Amino acid sequence: MVLSWLKKSLEARAGTADARGLVIFTTVEEAMKAEKVLKKADFDCKLVAPPPDMRKGCDLALEIDLVEQTAVARALTGKVSFMGIYPFKGEMEPLQVEKVTRFAEHIMIKSGNMKLVFDIKTGGIVNISGGGCPDIPYLYTRLVGTHLAAAPRPKDEGRTLCALMLDRALEKALEIWKGVALN
Amino acid sequence: MLIAGTVPVTDMPLIFGRVEKEGKNLRVDGHYLPCTQGTMAMVSAALATTCHLGLEPPRVLLAGDIGTGKGSRLIYQYLIEHIEELAPRVLALHYCLPIVTLMQKLYTAIEKCRPRPVLIADAGSMYAAKAAGVAPHFDIFTPDPSEIAFLADPEAVHPAYISRHLFEDAFARVPELIKRAYANGGAAKCLLVKGAVDYIVKDGVIVDEIKEPDVPQMECIGGTGDTITGMVTAFTYAELELEQAASISAKANRAAGQRANPTPATSVAEIIDQLPGVFRENLCSWSGICTR
């Protein structure tokens, strides 16, 4: 219900900034503090008025590049409280559908545009495929060759929505691996 | 031919030059880079193609970027300022952070070029072109099924925000998604949709479908889409029609995969190593380009 309300409000702003998103706060102070935190960390952001329906005590929101959602959330967590990050248009939440493909000795998890492959016997990550953001080739070098349980989390080391999708694939892979390991 | 994209090296400056192969690595402007998923897989495949055809090696514009956007911004800015003097006949844009405002500026700069380069985009640059509303002005995109779902969704700003119903059976609905992508202004003039079936599309019409050899393990291997885009770039530079360049690239990628006899753990470098043999055996019959 809240999401559909947010969606309606944000869609009114669509068209001006198709690939931008809004960080929504409960207070002006939090919005201003968040701007300082993000600018200090070199994010491209600006304080804007939230959509009219959302002006219930919060008169400021922060406009960001939506592709950097993962990094923005990480930069704010523990420093500034925020209600959520939303795109100006389209779906309000990133896709959460994981597909599993089994090979003889490997399992491939597909989440959005990202794929992660691990060895069924060892739990080692053997390949990462898909994606288009620059942190993905970097995460490939960090994750491939490591064990699922010991791998760095893409949502901790990556910055983009591709990294978020990869993190979901890793999460699903871990879930399957734990099931495999228990059997 | 100019290929522009980021590489996963922290703080690598903007570099520009012709690419050379040295052992297992590629050398550009004194920097040695491994052939891994992303821009360097694309460059490696393009180089294998130009070597076979006896063409000059690709010029590349690279910058280090691990997701901060720093290197991506350097690439966009350099191209915006220098594209007219660089005057590439074919320009391929690859792994860059999708920064819409910079893509719009770059497209404005490209429009001033005479002649205008053939424009190829994949990965983040394709996302940026769609989000910037300039997709129909590009000559070819090389999406996979989840990315064609993104191009078909007028509301999606990134493949992570595709409508669930478009994603869930994207593989089975590629022809329908292709139509929607064109109807919604999300497609380039040509598309090569990579997947279990590779679809070659020109102006909204599927002109070729490539299904064989079927090597399912290829989907697992990071960089096997990048290699297709690299070959498309090189074959386009060799003055093949876009759809022919796309068909041959899709066939060559599959053939290289089959020759490598891959597992899901195979690296893209092992696939690229097979390209010279694939070209020697097949290119003459596929394209009429017969080299000694």
Short mmCIF file of C-alpha atoms in Angstrom, two decimals:
data_model
loop_
_atom_site.label_atom_id
_atom_site.label_comp_id
_atom_site.label_asym_id
_atom_site.label_seq_id
_atom_site.Cartn_x
_atom_site.Cartn_y
_atom_site.Cartn_z
CA MET A 1 0.00 0.00 0.00
CA VAL A 2 2.78 2.39 0.98
CA LEU A 3 4.67 1.42 -2.16
CA SER A 4 1.75 2.15 -4.46
CA TRP A 5 1.34 5.53 -2.79
CA LEU A 6 5.04 6.25 -3.26
CA LYS A 7 4.90 5.05 -6.85
CA LYS A 8 2.05 7.43 -7.70
CA SER A 9 3.88 10.34 -6.15
CA LEU A 10 7.17 9.60 -7.83
CA GLU A 11 5.69 8.96 -11.24
CA ALA A 12 4.51 12.54 -11.30
CA ARG A 13 8.17 13.51 -11.36
CA ALA A 14 9.17 11.04 -14.03
CA GLY A 15 10.45 12.30 -17.32
CA THR A 16 12.71 14.89 -15.81
CA ALA A 17 15.30 12.45 -14.60
CA ASP A 18 14.67 8.98 -15.96
CA ALA A 19 17.61 7.24 -14.33
CA ARG A 20 17.49 9.09 -11.05
CA GLY A 21 16.12 7.98 -7.73
CA LEU A 22 15.03 9.57 -4.46
CA VAL A 23 16.20 8.85 -0.95
CA ILE A 24 13.27 9.56 1.36
CA PHE A 25 13.72 10.67 4.97
CA THR A 26 11.42 11.33 7.88
CA THR A 27 13.03 14.65 8.83
CA VAL A 28 14.71 17.57 7.10
CA GLU A 29 17.71 17.22 9.38
CA GLU A 30 18.31 13.69 8.22
CA ALA A 31 18.06 14.75 4.59
CA MET A 32 20.62 17.52 5.10
CA LYS A 33 22.94 15.25 7.03
CA ALA A 34 22.67 12.63 4.30
CA GLU A 35 23.61 15.18 1.65
CA LYS A 36 26.80 15.98 3.58
CA VAL A 37 27.64 12.30 3.98
CA LEU A 38 27.10 11.53 0.31
CA LYS A 39 28.87 14.63 -1.02
CA LYS A 40 31.84 13.89 1.19
CA ALA A 41 31.94 10.44 -0.39
CA ASP A 42 31.82 11.99 -3.90
CA PHE A 43 28.29 10.97 -4.82
CA ASP A 44 26.38 13.05 -7.31
CA CYS A 45 23.33 14.10 -5.32
CA LYS A 46 21.12 17.11 -4.65
CA LEU A 47 18.47 18.09 -2.16
CA VAL A 48 15.05 18.33 -3.75
CA ALA A 49 11.48 18.71 -2.56
CA PRO A 50 9.79 15.37 -2.10
CA PRO A 51 6.59 14.78 -4.09
CA PRO A 52 3.63 16.68 -2.56
CA ASP A 53 1.96 13.55 -1.19
CA MET A 54 5.04 12.76 0.81
CA ARG A 55 5.42 16.10 2.55
CA LYS A 56 4.32 14.94 5.94
CA GLY A 57 7.00 16.41 8.07
CA CYS A 58 9.77 15.77 5.60
CA ASP A 59 10.25 18.63 3.20
CA LEU A 60 13.48 17.47 1.69
CA ALA A 61 14.55 14.40 -0.21
CA LEU A 62 17.84 13.55 -1.86
CA GLU A 63 18.04 12.94 -5.59
CA ILE A 64 20.69 10.39 -6.56
CA ASP A 65 21.82 8.34 -9.54
CA LEU A 66 19.71 5.23 -9.09
CA VAL A 67 22.40 2.93 -10.47
CA GLU A 68 24.43 3.78 -7.34
CA GLN A 69 21.62 2.66 -5.03
CA THR A 70 23.72 -0.06 -3.38
CA ALA A 71 26.59 2.27 -2.55
CA VAL A 72 24.30 5.08 -1.40
CA ALA A 73 22.46 2.75 1.00
CA ARG A 74 25.79 1.52 2.35
CA ALA A 75 27.17 5.03 2.78
CA LEU A 76 24.11 6.14 4.77
CA THR A 77 23.57 3.03 6.88
CA GLY A 78 24.60 3.62 10.46
CA LYS A 79 25.05 7.34 9.86
CA VAL A 80 21.67 8.63 8.78
CA SER A 81 18.24 7.07 9.08
CA PHE A 82 16.27 6.95 5.81
CA MET A 83 12.93 5.48 4.82
CA GLY A 84 13.98 4.04 1.49
CA ILE A 85 15.38 4.61 -1.97
CA TYR A 86 12.98 4.67 -4.89
CA PRO A 87 13.16 5.19 -8.65
CA PHE A 88 11.29 8.06 -10.24
CA LYS A 89 9.37 5.68 -12.44
CA GLY A 90 8.68 2.01 -13.04
CA GLU A 91 8.93 -0.74 -10.44
CA MET A 92 9.39 0.48 -6.88
CA GLU A 93 11.57 -2.40 -5.75
CA PRO A 94 14.47 -4.11 -7.53
CA LEU A 95 13.57 -7.43 -9.10
CA GLN A 96 13.68 -10.35 -6.67
CA VAL A 97 13.42 -13.50 -8.74
CA GLU A 98 16.18 -16.08 -8.73
CA LYS A 99 16.35 -18.85 -11.30
CA VAL A 100 18.39 -21.99 -10.74
CA THR A 101 20.02 -24.05 -13.51
CA ARG A 102 21.74 -27.32 -12.65
CA PHE A 103 24.69 -28.74 -14.55
CA ALA A 104 26.45 -32.03 -13.79
CA GLU A 105 28.85 -30.54 -11.26
CA HIS A 106 27.77 -26.94 -11.02
CA ILE A 107 24.76 -24.77 -10.23
CA MET A 108 24.06 -21.43 -11.90
CA ILE A 109 21.90 -18.87 -10.11
CA LYS A 110 20.42 -16.10 -12.20
CA SER A 111 19.19 -12.93 -10.53
CA GLY A 112 18.10 -10.16 -12.87
CA ASN A 113 20.94 -9.58 -15.31
CA MET A 114 23.51 -11.39 -13.15
CA LYS A 115 24.58 -15.03 -12.99
CA LEU A 116 26.76 -16.75 -10.39
CA VAL A 117 28.03 -20.31 -10.80
CA PHE A 118 29.39 -22.57 -8.07
CA ASP A 119 30.77 -26.09 -7.78
CA ILE A 120 28.24 -28.38 -6.10
CA LYS A 121 30.91 -30.48 -4.35
CA THR A 122 33.24 -27.78 -3.09
CA GLY A 123 31.02 -24.70 -2.83
CA GLY A 124 33.64 -22.73 -4.74
CA ILE A 125 32.51 -19.89 -6.98
CA VAL A 126 33.74 -20.72 -10.48
CA ASN A 127 32.20 -18.04 -12.69
CA ILE A 128 30.21 -14.81 -12.75
CA SER A 129 28.46 -13.73 -15.88
CA GLY A 130 26.21 -10.91 -17.07
CA GLY A 131 25.85 -7.33 -15.90
CA GLY A 132 27.02 -4.08 -17.36
CA CYS A 133 28.20 -1.90 -14.50
CA PRO A 134 31.94 -1.35 -13.94
CA ASP A 135 32.02 -2.98 -10.52
CA ILE A 136 31.09 -6.37 -11.99
CA PRO A 137 34.46 -7.17 -13.63
CA TYR A 138 36.01 -6.06 -10.31
CA LEU A 139 33.70 -8.30 -8.28
CA TYR A 140 34.56 -11.13 -10.68
CA THR A 141 38.20 -10.82 -9.63
CA ARG A 142 37.20 -10.72 -5.94
CA LEU A 143 34.69 -13.57 -5.88
CA VAL A 144 35.72 -16.18 -8.45
CA GLY A 145 37.95 -18.76 -6.79
CA THR A 146 36.59 -18.13 -3.31
CA HIS A 147 34.15 -20.29 -1.33
CA LEU A 148 30.52 -19.18 -1.20
CA ALA A 149 30.65 -18.90 2.57
CA ALA A 150 33.87 -16.89 2.59
CA ALA A 151 33.28 -14.70 -0.44
CA PRO A 152 33.10 -10.95 0.01
CA ARG A 153 29.51 -9.74 -0.32
CA PRO A 154 28.83 -7.78 -3.52
CA LYS A 155 26.54 -5.45 -1.61
CA ASP A 156 29.49 -4.60 0.67
CA GLU A 157 32.16 -4.25 -2.02
CA GLY A 158 30.15 -3.26 -5.08
CA ARG A 159 28.31 -0.03 -5.66
CA THR A 160 25.70 -0.54 -8.31
CA LEU A 161 22.39 -2.23 -8.98
CA CYS A 162 24.27 -4.97 -10.84
CA ALA A 163 26.15 -5.66 -7.59
CA LEU A 164 22.85 -5.82 -5.73
CA MET A 165 21.57 -8.44 -8.20
CA LEU A 166 24.82 -10.38 -7.84
CA ASP A 167 24.44 -10.27 -4.07
CA ARG A 168 20.99 -11.80 -4.37
CA ALA A 169 22.40 -14.56 -6.56
CA LEU A 170 25.10 -15.20 -3.94
CA GLU A 171 22.50 -15.31 -1.19
CA LYS A 172 20.45 -17.88 -3.10
CA ALA A 173 23.59 -19.89 -3.87
CA LEU A 174 24.49 -19.95 -0.17
CA GLU A 175 21.01 -21.13 0.69
CA ILE A 176 21.30 -23.99 -1.82
CA TRP A 177 24.86 -24.79 -0.74
CA LYS A 178 23.85 -25.04 2.92
CA GLY A 179 21.07 -27.41 1.88
CA VAL A 180 23.53 -29.44 -0.17
CA ALA A 181 26.09 -29.40 2.60
CA LEU A 182 23.56 -30.61 5.16
CA ASN A 183 22.43 -33.53 2.98
CA MET B 1 37.73 1.33 -34.89
CA LEU B 2 37.62 2.61 -31.35
CA ILE B 3 36.55 0.58 -28.31
CA ALA B 4 35.90 2.51 -25.10
CA GLY B 5 35.26 0.96 -21.70
CA THR B 6 36.44 0.59 -18.15
CA VAL B 7 38.72 -2.04 -16.65
CA PRO B 8 38.64 -3.28 -13.04
CA VAL B 9 41.90 -1.69 -11.97
CA THR B 10 41.84 0.82 -9.14
CA ASP B 11 43.29 4.19 -10.10
CA MET B 12 44.39 3.23 -13.60
CA PRO B 13 44.46 6.52 -15.52
CA LEU B 14 42.80 7.17 -18.84
CA ILE B 15 44.87 5.47 -21.51
CA PHE B 16 44.58 5.46 -25.27
CA GLY B 17 46.36 3.47 -27.92
CA ARG B 18 46.41 0.48 -30.20
CA VAL B 19 46.16 -2.85 -28.46
CA GLU B 20 48.81 -5.57 -28.78
CA LYS B 21 48.83 -9.10 -27.48
CA GLU B 22 51.82 -10.08 -25.32
CA GLY B 23 51.64 -13.64 -24.06
CA LYS B 24 48.41 -14.04 -22.14
CA ASN B 25 47.99 -10.29 -21.63
CA LEU B 26 47.04 -7.31 -23.74
CA ARG B 27 49.27 -4.24 -23.82
CA VAL B 28 47.91 -0.75 -24.29
CA ASP B 29 50.03 2.39 -23.87
CA GLY B 30 52.51 0.53 -21.65
CA HIS B 31 49.83 -1.04 -19.43
CA TYR B 32 49.43 -4.82 -19.27
CA LEU B 33 45.89 -6.06 -18.81
CA PRO B 34 44.58 -9.63 -18.48
CA CYS B 35 41.83 -10.98 -20.69
CA THR B 36 39.02 -11.14 -18.16
CA GLN B 37 35.28 -10.61 -18.26
CA GLY B 38 34.25 -7.18 -19.52
CA THR B 39 36.00 -4.72 -21.77
CA MET B 40 39.20 -6.74 -22.14
CA ALA B 41 37.31 -9.86 -23.30
CA MET B 42 35.65 -7.67 -25.89
CA VAL B 43 38.95 -6.13 -26.96
CA SER B 44 40.60 -9.57 -27.13
CA ALA B 45 37.91 -10.93 -29.44
CA ALA B 46 38.07 -7.83 -31.63
CA LEU B 47 41.86 -8.19 -31.82
CA ALA B 48 41.61 -11.89 -32.75
CA THR B 49 39.26 -10.88 -35.56
CA THR B 50 41.37 -8.02 -36.92
CA CYS B 51 44.48 -10.25 -36.78
CA HIS B 52 42.76 -12.89 -38.88
CA LEU B 53 41.47 -10.33 -41.37
CA GLY B 54 44.84 -8.59 -41.63
CA LEU B 55 43.40 -5.29 -40.36
CA GLU B 56 45.08 -2.83 -38.04
CA PRO B 57 44.49 -3.65 -34.34
CA PRO B 58 41.69 -1.81 -32.51
CA ARG B 59 42.31 1.55 -30.89
CA VAL B 60 41.11 1.46 -27.30
CA LEU B 61 40.23 4.08 -24.72
CA LEU B 62 40.35 2.62 -21.22
CA ALA B 63 40.20 3.82 -17.64
CA GLY B 64 40.22 2.06 -14.29
CA ASP B 65 36.85 1.90 -12.58
CA ILE B 66 35.67 -0.48 -9.89
CA GLY B 67 32.19 0.99 -9.76
CA THR B 68 32.78 4.50 -8.45
CA GLY B 69 32.17 5.98 -11.88
CA LYS B 70 35.49 7.84 -11.82
CA GLY B 71 36.96 6.06 -14.84
CA SER B 72 33.61 6.06 -16.64
CA ARG B 73 33.42 9.84 -16.31
CA LEU B 74 36.95 10.20 -17.70
CA ILE B 75 35.99 8.13 -20.74
CA TYR B 76 32.74 10.00 -21.41
CA GLN B 77 34.45 13.36 -21.00
CA TYR B 78 37.39 12.49 -23.24
CA LEU B 79 35.08 11.24 -25.96
CA ILE B 80 32.83 14.29 -25.69
CA GLU B 81 35.85 16.56 -26.16
CA HIS B 82 37.80 14.55 -28.74
CA ILE B 83 35.44 12.40 -30.76
CA GLU B 84 35.64 14.62 -33.83
CA GLU B 85 39.44 14.46 -34.01
CA LEU B 86 39.50 10.74 -33.15
CA ALA B 87 37.10 10.25 -36.08
CA PRO B 88 36.45 6.52 -35.62
CA ARG B 89 34.60 4.75 -38.40
CA VAL B 90 33.20 2.35 -35.80
CA LEU B 91 32.75 3.29 -32.14
CA ALA B 92 31.93 0.60 -29.56
CA LEU B 93 30.99 1.64 -26.04
CA HIS B 94 31.10 -0.97 -23.35
CA TYR B 95 31.39 -1.24 -19.56
CA CYS B 96 30.78 2.28 -18.28
CA LEU B 97 28.62 3.47 -15.42
CA PRO B 98 25.31 4.45 -17.04
CA ILE B 99 25.46 8.20 -16.54
CA VAL B 100 22.57 9.57 -18.54
CA THR B 101 23.60 13.22 -18.76
CA LEU B 102 27.07 12.31 -20.04
CA MET B 103 25.65 9.87 -22.59
CA GLN B 104 23.37 12.62 -23.87
CA LYS B 105 26.35 14.98 -24.22
CA LEU B 106 28.37 12.31 -25.94
CA TYR B 107 25.60 11.59 -28.39
CA THR B 108 25.37 15.32 -29.20
CA ALA B 109 29.13 15.34 -29.88
CA ILE B 110 28.89 12.22 -32.04
CA GLU B 111 26.15 13.78 -34.14
CA LYS B 112 28.63 16.47 -35.21
CA CYS B 113 31.07 13.91 -36.63
CA ARG B 114 31.29 13.70 -40.41
CA PRO B 115 31.09 10.92 -41.30
CA ARG B 116 29.16 9.75 -38.30
CA PRO B 117 30.65 6.58 -36.80
CA VAL B 118 28.77 3.30 -36.68
CA LEU B 119 27.63 3.15 -33.06
CA ILE B 120 27.75 -0.09 -31.08
CA ALA B 121 26.84 -0.44 -27.41
CA ASP B 122 26.69 -3.20 -24.87
CA ALA B 123 26.62 -3.46 -21.08
CA GLY B 124 26.39 -0.19 -19.10
CA SER B 125 26.69 1.93 -22.22
CA MET B 126 23.61 0.23 -23.66
CA TYR B 127 21.75 0.90 -20.39
CA ALA B 128 22.78 4.57 -20.59
CA ALA B 129 21.77 4.89 -24.25
CA LYS B 130 18.31 3.52 -23.47
CA ALA B 131 17.87 5.68 -20.36
CA ALA B 132 19.09 8.75 -22.27
CA GLY B 133 16.50 8.18 -24.99
CA VAL B 134 19.07 7.81 -27.78
CA ALA B 135 18.79 4.04 -28.32
CA PRO B 136 17.19 4.30 -31.81
CA HIS B 137 20.20 6.34 -32.96
CA PHE B 138 22.61 3.52 -32.17
CA ASP B 139 23.38 1.03 -34.95
CA ILE B 140 23.54 -2.15 -32.89
CA PHE B 141 22.98 -3.35 -29.34
CA THR B 142 23.94 -6.82 -28.13
CA PRO B 143 21.61 -7.59 -25.19
CA ASP B 144 20.97 -10.93 -23.49
CA PRO B 145 17.37 -12.02 -22.67
CA SER B 146 17.22 -10.14 -19.36
CA GLU B 147 18.56 -7.05 -21.09
CA ILE B 148 16.07 -7.26 -23.97
CA ALA B 149 13.38 -7.36 -21.25
CA PHE B 150 14.95 -4.16 -19.91
CA LEU B 151 14.98 -2.54 -23.38
CA ALA B 152 11.34 -3.57 -23.82
CA ASP B 153 10.23 -2.06 -20.51
CA PRO B 154 9.70 1.68 -21.05
CA GLU B 155 9.67 2.27 -17.30
CA ALA B 156 12.83 0.38 -16.32
CA VAL B 157 15.92 2.48 -15.63
CA HIS B 158 18.18 -0.54 -15.13
CA PRO B 159 17.80 -4.32 -15.60
CA ALA B 160 17.41 -4.58 -11.82
CA TYR B 161 14.08 -2.75 -12.14
CA ILE B 162 12.49 -4.79 -14.93
CA SER B 163 8.85 -5.68 -14.40
CA ARG B 164 8.69 -9.11 -12.85
CA HIS B 165 6.33 -10.42 -15.54
CA LEU B 166 8.78 -9.39 -18.27
CA PHE B 167 11.72 -11.10 -16.56
CA GLU B 168 10.10 -14.35 -15.50
CA ASP B 169 9.80 -15.90 -18.93
CA ALA B 170 12.07 -13.55 -20.87
CA PHE B 171 13.91 -16.46 -22.48
CA ALA B 172 10.72 -17.84 -23.98
CA ARG B 173 9.40 -14.45 -25.05
CA VAL B 174 12.40 -12.90 -26.77
CA PRO B 175 10.64 -12.28 -30.13
CA GLU B 176 7.78 -10.51 -28.35
CA LEU B 177 10.22 -8.48 -26.23
CA ILE B 178 12.08 -7.47 -29.38
CA LYS B 179 8.85 -6.03 -30.82
CA ARG B 180 8.13 -4.18 -27.60
CA ALA B 181 11.67 -2.78 -27.45
CA TYR B 182 11.26 -1.29 -30.93
CA ALA B 183 7.74 -0.03 -30.19
CA ASN B 184 8.96 1.68 -27.02
CA GLY B 185 12.07 3.28 -28.53
CA GLY B 186 14.41 1.08 -26.50
CA ALA B 187 16.13 -0.69 -29.38
CA ALA B 188 18.99 0.18 -31.70
CA LYS B 189 18.58 -0.17 -35.48
CA CYS B 190 19.99 -3.71 -35.25
CA LEU B 191 19.96 -6.08 -32.32
CA LEU B 192 21.85 -9.24 -31.61
CA VAL B 193 19.97 -10.86 -28.74
CA LYS B 194 22.33 -13.43 -27.24
CA GLY B 195 20.92 -16.57 -25.67
CA ALA B 196 19.97 -20.19 -26.25
CA VAL B 197 18.85 -18.86 -29.62
CA ASP B 198 20.72 -15.85 -30.98
CA TYR B 199 18.32 -13.51 -32.75
CA ILE B 200 19.60 -11.08 -35.36
CA VAL B 201 17.18 -8.21 -35.83
CA LYS B 202 17.12 -5.38 -38.32
CA ASP B 203 14.66 -2.52 -37.95
CA GLY B 204 12.40 -4.65 -35.79
CA VAL B 205 12.40 -7.71 -38.05
CA ILE B 206 14.15 -10.93 -37.04
CA VAL B 207 16.39 -11.71 -40.02
CA ASP B 208 18.36 -14.65 -38.64
CA GLU B 209 18.23 -17.15 -35.78
CA ILE B 210 21.29 -19.12 -34.75
CA LYS B 211 20.79 -22.16 -32.56
CA GLU B 212 23.71 -24.46 -33.27
CA PRO B 213 26.00 -25.63 -31.90
CA ASP B 214 24.21 -25.45 -28.57
CA VAL B 215 26.71 -25.15 -25.72
CA PRO B 216 24.66 -24.41 -22.57
CA GLN B 217 27.80 -24.00 -20.42
CA MET B 218 28.59 -20.78 -22.33
CA GLU B 219 25.93 -18.90 -20.40
CA CYS B 220 27.88 -19.51 -17.20
CA ILE B 221 31.13 -18.10 -18.53
CA GLY B 222 31.68 -14.43 -17.76
CA GLY B 223 32.73 -12.55 -20.90
CA THR B 224 31.16 -14.75 -23.59
CA GLY B 225 28.73 -11.96 -24.44
CA ASP B 226 31.57 -9.44 -24.52
CA THR B 227 33.40 -11.54 -27.10
CA ILE B 228 30.41 -11.41 -29.44
CA THR B 229 30.30 -7.62 -29.24
CA GLY B 230 34.04 -7.45 -29.90
CA MET B 231 33.68 -9.53 -33.04
CA VAL B 232 30.67 -7.52 -34.23
CA THR B 233 32.76 -4.38 -33.87
CA ALA B 234 35.67 -5.82 -35.86
CA PHE B 235 33.52 -7.32 -38.61
CA THR B 236 31.63 -4.04 -38.95
CA TYR B 237 34.99 -2.29 -39.27
CA ALA B 238 35.79 -4.82 -42.02
CA GLU B 239 32.76 -3.32 -43.81
CA LEU B 240 30.38 -6.21 -43.44
CA GLU B 241 26.71 -5.28 -43.15
CA LEU B 242 25.69 -5.07 -39.50
CA GLU B 243 23.36 -8.04 -39.64
CA GLN B 244 26.00 -10.16 -41.39
CA ALA B 245 28.61 -9.08 -38.83
CA ALA B 246 26.18 -10.07 -36.08
CA SER B 247 25.35 -13.48 -37.59
CA ILE B 248 28.98 -14.41 -38.13
CA SER B 249 29.94 -13.28 -34.63
CA ALA B 250 27.19 -15.37 -33.05
CA LYS B 251 28.23 -18.42 -35.08
CA ALA B 252 31.92 -17.93 -34.32
CA ASN B 253 31.25 -17.57 -30.59
CA ARG B 254 29.28 -20.83 -30.50
CA ALA B 255 31.90 -22.63 -32.58
CA ALA B 256 34.67 -21.36 -30.28
CA GLY B 257 32.67 -22.59 -27.30
CA GLN B 258 32.25 -26.02 -28.84
CA ARG B 259 35.96 -26.27 -29.67
CA ALA B 260 36.91 -25.33 -26.12
CA ASN B 261 34.71 -28.15 -24.76
CA PRO B 262 33.90 -25.95 -21.76
CA THR B 263 32.56 -26.61 -18.30
CA PRO B 264 30.75 -23.90 -16.33
CA ALA B 265 34.15 -23.16 -14.74
CA THR B 266 35.94 -22.42 -18.01
CA SER B 267 37.40 -18.92 -18.44
CA VAL B 268 36.58 -16.64 -21.34
CA ALA B 269 40.27 -16.56 -22.32
CA GLU B 270 40.03 -20.27 -23.20
CA ILE B 271 37.11 -19.50 -25.53
CA ILE B 272 38.93 -16.60 -27.19
CA ASP B 273 41.97 -18.83 -27.79
CA GLN B 274 39.75 -20.88 -30.12
CA LEU B 275 38.73 -17.98 -32.35
CA PRO B 276 41.66 -18.10 -34.81
CA GLY B 277 40.94 -21.78 -35.53
CA VAL B 278 37.23 -21.07 -35.92
CA PHE B 279 37.94 -18.28 -38.38
CA ARG B 280 40.41 -20.40 -40.36
CA GLU B 281 37.91 -23.22 -40.71
CA ASN B 282 34.67 -21.33 -41.24
CA LEU B 283 34.94 -17.66 -42.09
CA CYS B 284 35.40 -18.17 -45.81
CA SER B 285 32.23 -20.24 -46.11
CA TRP B 286 30.23 -18.08 -43.70
CA SER B 287 31.10 -14.71 -45.17
CA GLY B 288 33.01 -15.01 -48.42
CA ILE B 289 35.99 -13.41 -46.66
CA CYS B 290 38.77 -15.84 -47.52
CA THR B 291 42.21 -15.11 -46.11
CA ARG B 292 45.37 -17.13 -46.57
#
